[in-house]
Coordinates of C-alpha atoms and ligand atoms in Angstrom, one line a residue:
M1 CA 181.2 81.1 47.8
S2 CA 180.7 84.8 47.5
D3 CA 177.7 85.0 45.1
C4 CA 175.8 82.1 46.6
I5 CA 172.6 83.1 48.4
F6 CA 172.6 80.1 50.7
C7 CA 176.3 80.6 51.8
K8 CA 175.1 84.2 52.6
I9 CA 172.4 82.7 54.7
V10 CA 174.8 80.4 56.5
D11 CA 177.3 83.2 57.3
G12 CA 174.4 85.6 58.4
S13 CA 175.0 88.3 55.7
I14 CA 171.4 87.8 54.5
P15 CA 168.4 87.0 56.8
S16 CA 166.8 83.8 57.4
T17 CA 164.4 82.3 59.7
K18 CA 166.7 79.7 61.4
I19 CA 165.3 76.3 62.7
Y20 CA 168.7 74.6 63.6
E21 CA 172.3 74.7 63.2
D22 CA 175.4 72.8 64.1
E23 CA 179.0 72.8 63.1
N24 CA 178.1 71.3 59.7
V25 CA 174.6 72.2 58.7
Y26 CA 172.0 74.9 58.8
A27 CA 168.3 74.7 58.6
F28 CA 165.9 77.4 57.8
M29 CA 162.3 78.1 56.7
D30 CA 161.8 78.2 52.9
V31 CA 160.8 81.6 52.0
A32 CA 158.1 80.6 49.7
P33 CA 156.8 77.5 51.4
L34 CA 154.6 74.8 49.8
T35 CA 153.1 73.9 53.2
K36 CA 153.3 74.9 56.7
G37 CA 156.6 74.0 58.1
H38 CA 158.5 73.7 54.7
T39 CA 162.1 73.8 55.7
L40 CA 165.5 73.7 54.0
L41 CA 168.6 71.9 55.3
V42 CA 172.0 72.9 53.8
P43 CA 175.6 71.9 54.4
K44 CA 177.5 74.9 55.6
Q45 CA 180.2 74.0 53.1
H46 CA 179.3 75.2 49.7
V47 CA 178.5 72.2 47.6
K48 CA 176.6 72.6 44.3
D49 CA 174.5 69.5 44.3
L50 CA 174.4 65.8 45.3
F51 CA 176.8 65.0 42.4
E52 CA 179.6 67.0 43.9
M53 CA 179.0 66.2 47.7
P54 CA 181.9 64.8 49.6
E55 CA 181.0 61.7 51.7
D56 CA 181.6 63.5 55.0
V57 CA 179.3 66.3 54.0
A58 CA 176.6 63.9 53.0
R59 CA 177.1 62.0 56.3
N60 CA 176.8 65.2 58.3
L61 CA 173.8 66.5 56.4
Y62 CA 171.7 63.4 56.7
A63 CA 172.7 62.9 60.4
A64 CA 170.8 66.0 61.2
A65 CA 167.8 65.2 58.9
P66 CA 165.8 63.1 61.4
K67 CA 166.1 65.8 64.1
I68 CA 164.5 68.3 61.6
A69 CA 161.8 65.9 60.4
N70 CA 160.8 65.0 63.9
A71 CA 160.7 68.7 65.1
I72 CA 158.4 69.5 62.2
R73 CA 156.2 66.5 62.8
S74 CA 156.0 67.2 66.6
A75 CA 155.0 70.8 65.9
F76 CA 152.3 70.3 63.3
N77 CA 151.4 66.7 63.2
P78 CA 151.2 66.4 59.4
Q79 CA 150.0 63.1 57.9
G80 CA 153.3 62.5 56.1
M81 CA 156.4 64.3 54.9
N82 CA 158.2 64.4 51.7
T83 CA 162.0 65.1 51.5
V84 CA 163.0 66.4 48.2
N85 CA 166.3 67.4 46.7
N86 CA 166.5 68.9 43.1
N87 CA 169.8 68.4 41.3
G88 CA 170.3 70.4 38.1
S89 CA 168.0 73.0 36.5
F90 CA 166.2 70.3 34.5
A91 CA 165.3 68.6 37.8
G92 CA 164.0 71.9 39.0
Q93 CA 167.0 73.2 41.0
T94 CA 166.9 77.0 41.2
V95 CA 169.7 77.6 43.9
F96 CA 172.9 75.9 43.3
H97 CA 174.0 75.2 46.8
Y98 CA 172.8 71.8 47.8
H99 CA 169.5 71.8 49.9
L100 CA 167.1 69.1 51.2
H101 CA 163.5 70.2 51.3
F102 CA 161.4 68.9 54.2
I103 CA 157.6 69.2 53.1
P104 CA 155.1 68.3 55.6
R105 CA 152.0 66.9 54.0
Y106 CA 148.4 67.6 55.4
D107 CA 145.7 66.7 52.8
E108 CA 145.2 66.3 49.0
T109 CA 144.8 70.0 48.6
D110 CA 148.2 71.1 50.3
G111 CA 149.7 72.0 46.9
L112 CA 152.3 69.2 46.4
K113 CA 151.3 66.8 43.6
I114 CA 153.6 63.9 43.1
K115 CA 152.5 61.6 40.3
W116 CA 154.6 58.6 39.2
D117 CA 153.9 57.4 35.6
T118 CA 155.7 54.0 36.1
K119 CA 157.0 52.3 32.9
Q120 CA 157.2 48.8 34.5
S121 CA 156.2 47.2 31.3
E122 CA 159.2 48.8 29.4
F123 CA 161.6 47.6 32.0
T124 CA 161.6 43.9 31.8
N125 CA 164.0 41.9 34.0
D126 CA 166.5 41.7 31.2
V127 CA 166.4 45.4 30.7
L128 CA 166.8 46.0 34.4
Q129 CA 169.8 43.6 34.5
T130 CA 171.5 45.6 31.7
V131 CA 170.6 48.9 33.3
A132 CA 171.9 47.8 36.7
E133 CA 175.2 46.6 35.0
Q134 CA 175.7 50.0 33.5
I135 CA 175.2 51.7 36.6
R136 CA 177.5 49.3 38.6
A137 CA 180.2 49.8 35.9
N138 CA 180.3 53.4 36.9
L139 CA 180.5 53.2 40.7
N140 CA 183.8 54.5 42.1
Ligands
LIG201 P1 165.0 74.5 44.3 O1 164.1 74.7 43.3 O2 165.0 73.0 44.9 O3 166.5 74.8 44.1 O4 164.7 75.2 45.7 C1 165.0 76.4 46.0 C2 164.3 76.9 47.3 O5 164.9 77.9 47.9 C3 162.8 77.4 46.9 O6 161.8 76.6 47.4 C4 162.8 78.9 47.2 O7 161.6 79.4 47.9 C5 163.9 78.8 48.3 N1 164.6 80.0 48.6 C6 165.2 80.9 47.7 N2 165.8 81.9 48.4 C7 165.5 81.8 49.6 C8 165.8 82.6 50.7 N3 166.4 83.7 50.6 N4 165.3 82.1 51.9 C9 164.7 81.0 52.1 N5 164.4 80.2 51.1 C10 164.8 80.6 49.8
LIG202 ZN1 176.8 78.3 48.7

């Protein structure tokens, strides 16, 4: 896609710091990393987000994910790693070519704060059954 920054990275028309590529995927350093080793993995095919991702693109993308995660872990020995994918502006997506963030985690001050305000008391078993049925009805 001609005006997509990650398509331009994949085709080499704008620079990136490459980690890995194969026939289907390209991995490179995030230019504004949260932590040391913050890497992005993208499909070479332009896909806007997870909602629009064909199964074969998903298969090929995730097939490469453990290789990237293990290389980062071997390089820097983080205490953990978050993989994050934002879909849609409301969810924080700013580049509309699917990308999976690999964010190695070092300590409490590394800059990534993930807080889950769970609402378990609202989601009784009855509610969960209804919600699950609504989702199942939309699988295709
Ligand atoms: P998101 O908010 O999930 O869409 O993440 C987009 C990410 O792309 C951000 O973390 C940016 O720092 C990163 N980014 C944007 N432009 C570039 C670029 N030219 N090279 C590397 N990373 C980039
Ligand atoms: Zn693209």
